[in-house]
């Protein structure tokens, strides 16, 4: 069911938190900026349109020309279909990693929230010169003999969101061969590795190509058992065969769940007005009768 909104009609919701807002018509998102009027946010409709939902997010880009944006849109669409709520919703996308920007260190070789492992004299290092976010990045130095070096973090079901699509994104630079990224889930004592398109029981990883400049990488994976796994293991290391005396850097790593929807807490007071002088007030909740009334009365 859709709201049919006339040009210059307004949607008013209580609150002063602007975040980022979109009209969602079932297929695409249109950014809309509210004005703050006292204790309310007012959204003015620029032209006649039909929308399923007013959506508030804590992220500011919803680019459906990109694969992840499409997945996110599909995920939001599916969630709204399931709830049958025609209403204001909030979509959150929080970083599920702790210190993905590598800012907190116990000492220059020991990240507070990440584990470190290495062979020979390869090392994990705080780098304040090469960064993309905050004061530091993490630099993996490979010793003369090319020994391994890696950092990792475990996430547990309590740290994760519900089942669905997840995105691991980060910035990296890599000298001599690639950066190796491992996404492993442990379930019932068995390890499963994400190979870039599916989970498999044999060891697998994703190699991000050698690059001399900071490069953004996104890895999308599915988790259909987020509540049942023992842990999720995220690891960055050197590709096997990397030459000695070289380095790799990582910064601003994020693990995000696509399209987590919270129902906007003020929806019971949502108001829609046909024009600026004739304010119709509807106590909209998730009950279909109210939605039907809103739709029928029409605002259009
Ligand atoms: Ca950083
Ligand atoms: Ca550590």
Tab-separated table of C-alpha atoms and ligand atoms in Angstrom:
chain	number	residue	atom	x	y	z
A	1	UNK	CA	0.000	0.000	0.000
A	2	UNK	CA	1.224	3.468	-0.766
A	3	UNK	CA	0.691	6.959	0.434
A	4	UNK	CA	-0.345	9.250	-2.359
A	5	UNK	CA	1.109	12.642	-1.710
A	6	UNK	CA	0.217	15.854	-3.493
A	7	UNK	CA	2.697	18.508	-4.361
A	8	UNK	CA	3.292	20.797	-1.376
A	9	UNK	CA	1.643	18.416	1.072
A	10	UNK	CA	3.585	17.899	4.246
A	11	UNK	CA	4.518	15.038	6.492
A	12	UNK	CA	5.185	16.055	10.050
A	13	UNK	CA	6.852	13.864	12.613
A	14	UNK	CA	7.745	14.824	16.171
A	15	UNK	CA	11.434	15.148	16.820
A	16	UNK	CA	14.489	17.193	16.082
A	17	UNK	CA	16.975	14.534	15.037
A	18	UNK	CA	17.556	15.046	11.375
A	19	UNK	CA	19.807	12.078	10.486
A	20	UNK	CA	19.197	11.287	6.825
A	21	UNK	CA	15.744	10.788	5.406
A	22	UNK	CA	14.364	9.201	2.258
A	23	UNK	CA	11.048	8.584	0.593
A	24	UNK	CA	10.888	4.970	-0.476
A	25	UNK	CA	8.477	4.060	-3.276
A	26	UNK	CA	9.126	0.329	-3.235
A	27	UNK	CA	11.944	0.543	-5.746
A	28	UNK	CA	14.061	3.586	-5.185
A	29	UNK	CA	14.963	6.146	-2.570
A	30	UNK	CA	14.605	9.870	-2.781
A	31	UNK	CA	16.541	11.933	-0.280
A	32	UNK	CA	14.374	14.488	1.479
A	33	UNK	CA	15.515	17.056	4.005
A	34	UNK	CA	13.146	18.123	6.755
A	35	UNK	CA	12.924	21.554	8.243
A	36	UNK	CA	12.866	21.741	12.020
A	37	UNK	CA	9.771	23.527	13.266
A	38	UNK	CA	9.632	23.631	17.036
A	39	UNK	CA	9.438	20.054	18.225
A	40	UNK	CA	8.578	18.730	14.769
A	41	UNK	CA	10.294	17.814	11.569
A	42	UNK	CA	8.389	18.844	8.468
A	43	UNK	CA	8.835	17.233	5.091
A	44	UNK	CA	7.433	19.090	2.122
A	45	UNK	CA	6.602	17.030	-0.950
A	46	UNK	CA	8.085	18.544	-4.088
A	47	UNK	CA	5.609	16.998	-6.535
A	48	UNK	CA	2.849	14.390	-6.714
A	49	UNK	CA	4.130	10.981	-5.828
A	50	UNK	CA	3.333	7.671	-4.193
A	51	UNK	CA	5.540	6.378	-1.426
A	52	UNK	CA	5.525	3.307	0.737
A	53	UNK	CA	7.521	4.731	3.538
A	54	UNK	CA	9.410	7.568	5.063
A	55	UNK	CA	12.765	6.208	6.074
A	56	UNK	CA	15.320	7.625	8.438
A	57	UNK	CA	18.891	6.354	8.241
A	58	UNK	CA	22.200	6.980	9.909
A	59	UNK	CA	24.014	6.737	6.593
A	60	UNK	CA	23.915	9.393	3.919
A	61	UNK	CA	24.423	7.530	0.681
A	62	UNK	CA	21.986	5.062	-0.772
A	63	UNK	CA	23.298	4.515	-4.240
A	64	UNK	CA	21.245	1.867	-6.011
A	65	UNK	CA	23.464	2.072	-9.080
A	66	UNK	CA	25.979	0.137	-6.953
A	67	UNK	CA	25.576	-3.523	-6.045
A	68	UNK	CA	25.489	-3.016	-2.290
A	69	UNK	CA	23.010	-0.181	-2.617
A	70	UNK	CA	20.732	-2.486	-4.607
A	71	UNK	CA	21.048	-5.227	-2.023
A	72	UNK	CA	20.275	-2.737	0.710
A	73	UNK	CA	17.218	-1.476	-1.140
A	74	UNK	CA	16.004	-5.028	-1.656
A	75	UNK	CA	16.592	-5.801	1.994
A	76	UNK	CA	14.629	-2.745	3.104
A	77	UNK	CA	11.861	-3.582	0.681
A	78	UNK	CA	11.657	-7.141	1.982
A	79	UNK	CA	11.600	-5.997	5.592
A	80	UNK	CA	8.805	-3.533	4.937
A	81	UNK	CA	6.851	-6.206	3.135
A	82	UNK	CA	7.163	-8.497	6.122
A	83	UNK	CA	6.030	-5.937	8.663
A	84	UNK	CA	3.208	-4.560	6.490
A	85	UNK	CA	3.806	-1.229	8.181
A	86	UNK	CA	3.267	1.802	6.047
A	87	UNK	CA	4.952	4.239	8.243
A	88	UNK	CA	8.099	6.014	9.207
A	89	UNK	CA	10.983	3.654	9.745
A	90	UNK	CA	14.543	4.077	10.741
A	91	UNK	CA	17.245	2.109	8.987
A	92	UNK	CA	20.473	1.753	10.883
A	93	UNK	CA	23.836	0.689	9.646
A	94	UNK	CA	26.357	0.554	12.456
A	95	UNK	CA	29.917	-0.657	12.394
A	96	UNK	CA	29.888	-4.059	14.057
A	97	UNK	CA	33.678	-4.106	14.400
A	98	UNK	CA	35.357	-2.628	17.449
A	99	UNK	CA	37.939	-0.019	16.445
A	100	UNK	CA	37.882	-0.711	12.705
A	101	UNK	CA	39.915	2.467	12.292
A	102	UNK	CA	42.849	1.085	14.293
A	103	UNK	CA	43.029	4.045	16.650
A	104	UNK	CA	43.449	2.262	19.988
A	105	UNK	CA	46.794	0.676	20.817
A	106	UNK	CA	48.265	-0.800	24.000
A	107	UNK	CA	51.680	-0.205	22.434
A	108	UNK	CA	52.798	0.506	18.836
A	109	UNK	CA	52.746	-3.234	18.025
A	110	UNK	CA	49.628	-4.199	19.928
A	111	UNK	CA	46.133	-3.113	18.922
A	112	UNK	CA	43.815	-2.969	21.921
A	113	UNK	CA	40.841	-4.577	20.173
A	114	UNK	CA	42.544	-6.792	17.587
A	115	UNK	CA	44.723	-9.870	17.928
A	116	UNK	CA	48.084	-10.066	16.232
A	117	UNK	CA	50.077	-12.993	14.874
A	118	UNK	CA	53.365	-13.219	12.985
A	119	UNK	CA	56.261	-15.456	12.009
A	120	UNK	CA	59.952	-14.510	12.194
A	121	UNK	CA	60.386	-10.760	12.590
A	122	UNK	CA	57.353	-9.722	10.533
A	123	UNK	CA	55.385	-7.236	12.616
A	124	UNK	CA	52.154	-5.332	13.222
A	125	UNK	CA	52.729	-1.590	13.502
A	126	UNK	CA	50.896	1.612	14.355
A	127	UNK	CA	51.300	4.034	11.422
A	128	UNK	CA	50.595	7.742	11.903
A	129	UNK	CA	51.904	8.817	8.474
A	130	UNK	CA	49.755	6.733	6.104
A	131	UNK	CA	46.124	7.062	7.148
A	132	UNK	CA	42.685	7.580	5.648
A	133	UNK	CA	40.708	7.971	8.867
A	134	UNK	CA	41.642	9.209	12.324
A	135	UNK	CA	45.223	9.355	13.587
A	136	UNK	CA	46.473	5.883	12.717
A	137	UNK	CA	46.268	2.962	10.349
A	138	UNK	CA	47.663	-0.514	10.898
A	139	UNK	CA	50.761	-1.448	8.895
A	140	UNK	CA	51.832	-5.051	8.416
A	141	UNK	CA	55.599	-5.260	7.807
A	142	UNK	CA	56.858	-8.430	6.151
A	143	UNK	CA	60.373	-9.420	7.168
A	144	UNK	CA	63.275	-10.317	4.851
A	145	UNK	CA	62.176	-13.947	4.673
A	146	UNK	CA	58.580	-13.097	3.778
A	147	UNK	CA	57.103	-14.503	6.999
A	148	UNK	CA	53.383	-14.181	7.633
A	149	UNK	CA	51.794	-11.400	9.691
A	150	UNK	CA	48.115	-10.907	10.396
A	151	UNK	CA	45.527	-9.264	12.635
A	152	UNK	CA	42.073	-10.542	13.431
A	153	UNK	CA	38.956	-9.899	15.444
A	154	UNK	CA	36.182	-12.256	16.514
A	155	UNK	CA	32.558	-11.240	16.497
A	156	UNK	CA	29.976	-13.230	18.406
A	157	UNK	CA	26.236	-13.607	17.816
A	158	UNK	CA	25.566	-10.886	20.398
A	159	UNK	CA	27.700	-8.464	18.330
A	160	UNK	CA	25.870	-9.221	15.096
A	161	UNK	CA	22.485	-8.320	13.730
A	162	UNK	CA	19.935	-10.656	12.228
A	163	UNK	CA	20.448	-12.924	9.230
A	164	UNK	CA	21.004	-11.418	5.827
A	165	UNK	CA	23.631	-9.560	3.854
A	166	UNK	CA	26.695	-8.161	5.536
A	167	UNK	CA	29.369	-5.912	4.087
A	168	UNK	CA	32.996	-5.827	5.139
A	169	UNK	CA	34.632	-2.675	3.773
A	170	UNK	CA	38.044	-1.144	4.336
A	171	UNK	CA	40.818	0.918	2.784
A	172	UNK	CA	44.159	-0.702	2.040
A	173	UNK	CA	47.528	-0.423	0.324
A	174	UNK	CA	49.625	-3.441	-0.515
A	175	UNK	CA	53.214	-3.736	-1.748
A	176	UNK	CA	54.251	-6.915	-3.568
A	177	UNK	CA	51.260	-9.189	-4.061
A	178	UNK	CA	47.973	-8.737	-2.297
A	179	UNK	CA	46.265	-8.292	1.006
A	180	UNK	CA	44.646	-11.517	2.142
A	181	UNK	CA	41.259	-11.165	3.807
A	182	UNK	CA	39.761	-14.115	5.636
A	183	UNK	CA	36.116	-14.295	6.672
A	184	UNK	CA	35.486	-17.461	8.651
A	185	UNK	CA	32.505	-18.589	10.663
A	186	UNK	CA	32.735	-21.332	13.251
A	187	UNK	CA	29.601	-23.363	13.719
A	188	UNK	CA	29.174	-26.668	15.575
A	189	UNK	CA	32.936	-27.062	15.656
A	190	UNK	CA	33.355	-26.682	11.883
A	191	UNK	CA	34.987	-23.726	10.145
A	192	UNK	CA	33.400	-22.297	7.017
A	193	UNK	CA	35.261	-19.812	4.819
A	194	UNK	CA	33.746	-17.179	2.547
A	195	UNK	CA	35.370	-17.521	-0.871
A	196	UNK	CA	33.844	-14.364	-2.340
A	197	UNK	CA	30.563	-15.942	-3.382
A	198	UNK	CA	29.783	-18.801	-0.982
A	199	UNK	CA	30.773	-20.522	2.259
A	200	UNK	CA	32.977	-23.598	1.951
A	201	UNK	CA	34.550	-25.936	4.478
A	202	UNK	CA	38.030	-25.944	2.935
A	203	UNK	CA	40.226	-22.948	3.700
A	204	UNK	CA	39.526	-19.988	1.454
A	205	UNK	CA	40.204	-16.283	1.468
A	206	UNK	CA	39.865	-13.197	-0.670
A	207	UNK	CA	42.908	-11.578	-2.203
A	208	UNK	CA	42.863	-7.814	-2.720
A	209	UNK	CA	45.289	-6.886	-5.490
A	210	UNK	CA	48.586	-5.130	-4.968
A	211	UNK	CA	48.140	-1.361	-5.021
A	212	UNK	CA	50.432	1.563	-4.260
A	213	UNK	CA	47.576	3.932	-3.447
A	214	UNK	CA	44.830	3.726	-0.844
A	215	UNK	CA	42.049	1.639	-2.356
A	216	UNK	CA	38.553	1.001	-1.046
A	217	UNK	CA	37.343	-2.572	-1.034
A	218	UNK	CA	33.929	-4.014	-0.230
A	219	UNK	CA	33.228	-7.686	0.380
A	220	UNK	CA	29.587	-8.677	0.623
A	221	UNK	CA	28.673	-11.948	2.262
A	222	UNK	CA	25.564	-13.620	3.573
A	223	UNK	CA	24.963	-14.881	7.062
A	224	UNK	CA	21.864	-17.060	7.358
A	225	UNK	CA	22.744	-18.312	10.812
A	226	UNK	CA	23.908	-15.184	12.637
A	227	UNK	CA	22.406	-16.324	15.932
A	228	UNK	CA	23.662	-19.895	15.733
A	229	UNK	CA	27.345	-19.544	14.960
A	230	UNK	CA	30.048	-19.759	17.606
A	231	UNK	CA	31.957	-16.812	16.187
A	232	UNK	CA	32.732	-14.808	13.061
A	233	UNK	CA	36.438	-14.316	12.394
A	234	UNK	CA	37.621	-11.324	10.345
A	235	UNK	CA	41.311	-11.317	9.452
A	236	UNK	CA	43.755	-9.244	7.392
A	237	UNK	CA	47.141	-10.667	6.406
A	238	UNK	CA	49.672	-10.922	3.629
A	239	UNK	CA	49.126	-12.941	0.481
A	240	UNK	CA	51.381	-15.962	0.425
A	241	UNK	CA	54.491	-15.260	-1.630
A	242	UNK	CA	54.707	-11.580	-0.724
A	243	UNK	CA	58.303	-10.383	-1.115
A	244	UNK	CA	60.413	-9.602	1.950
A	245	UNK	CA	60.844	-6.094	3.298
A	246	UNK	CA	57.463	-4.884	2.084
A	247	UNK	CA	54.350	-3.578	3.827
A	248	UNK	CA	50.574	-3.599	3.729
A	249	UNK	CA	48.243	-1.061	5.325
A	250	UNK	CA	44.594	-1.204	6.384
A	251	UNK	CA	42.377	1.569	7.744
A	252	UNK	CA	38.720	2.380	8.353
A	253	UNK	CA	37.399	-1.178	8.327
A	254	UNK	CA	33.673	-1.590	8.780
A	255	UNK	CA	31.393	-4.555	9.146
A	256	UNK	CA	27.807	-3.561	8.475
A	257	UNK	CA	24.495	-5.304	8.215
A	258	UNK	CA	22.370	-4.219	5.327
A	259	UNK	CA	19.087	-2.515	6.073
A	260	UNK	CA	18.393	-3.050	9.762
A	261	UNK	CA	15.005	-1.518	10.352
A	262	UNK	CA	13.746	0.060	13.534
A	263	UNK	CA	10.249	1.400	13.581
A	264	UNK	CA	10.361	5.074	14.166
A	265	UNK	CA	9.366	5.532	17.771
A	266	UNK	CA	7.111	8.522	17.173
A	267	UNK	CA	4.997	6.932	14.474
A	268	UNK	CA	1.879	7.045	16.619
A	269	UNK	CA	1.960	10.804	16.294
A	270	UNK	CA	2.710	10.970	12.628
A	271	UNK	CA	0.721	13.691	10.901
A	272	UNK	CA	0.090	14.316	7.271
A	273	UNK	CA	-1.201	17.607	6.010
A	274	UNK	CA	-2.722	18.286	2.636
A	275	UNK	CA	-1.409	21.807	2.587
A	276	UNK	CA	0.114	24.222	5.007
A	277	UNK	CA	-3.183	25.551	6.346
A	278	UNK	CA	-5.341	22.432	6.465
A	279	UNK	CA	-3.692	19.989	8.792
A	280	UNK	CA	-5.220	16.540	8.946
A	281	UNK	CA	-4.042	14.506	11.881
A	282	UNK	CA	-3.949	10.746	11.728
A	283	UNK	CA	-2.916	8.508	14.557
A	284	UNK	CA	-1.048	6.151	12.323
A	285	UNK	CA	0.145	2.893	13.744
A	286	UNK	CA	0.894	-0.461	12.284
A	287	UNK	CA	-2.755	-1.471	12.151
A	288	UNK	CA	-3.924	-1.888	8.609
A	289	UNK	CA	-7.237	-0.130	9.242
A	290	UNK	CA	-5.464	3.122	9.958
A	291	UNK	CA	-3.244	2.703	6.970
A	292	UNK	CA	-6.252	2.079	4.803
A	293	UNK	CA	-7.894	5.209	6.114
A	294	UNK	CA	-4.823	7.237	5.377
A	295	UNK	CA	-4.691	5.821	1.917
A	296	UNK	CA	-8.374	6.334	1.277
A	297	UNK	CA	-8.572	9.881	2.609
A	298	UNK	CA	-5.828	10.113	0.242
A	299	UNK	CA	-3.904	13.311	0.441
A	300	UNK	CA	-4.245	12.852	-3.246
B	1	LIG	CA1	42.486	5.050	11.439
B	2	LIG	CA1	46.200	-6.823	20.320
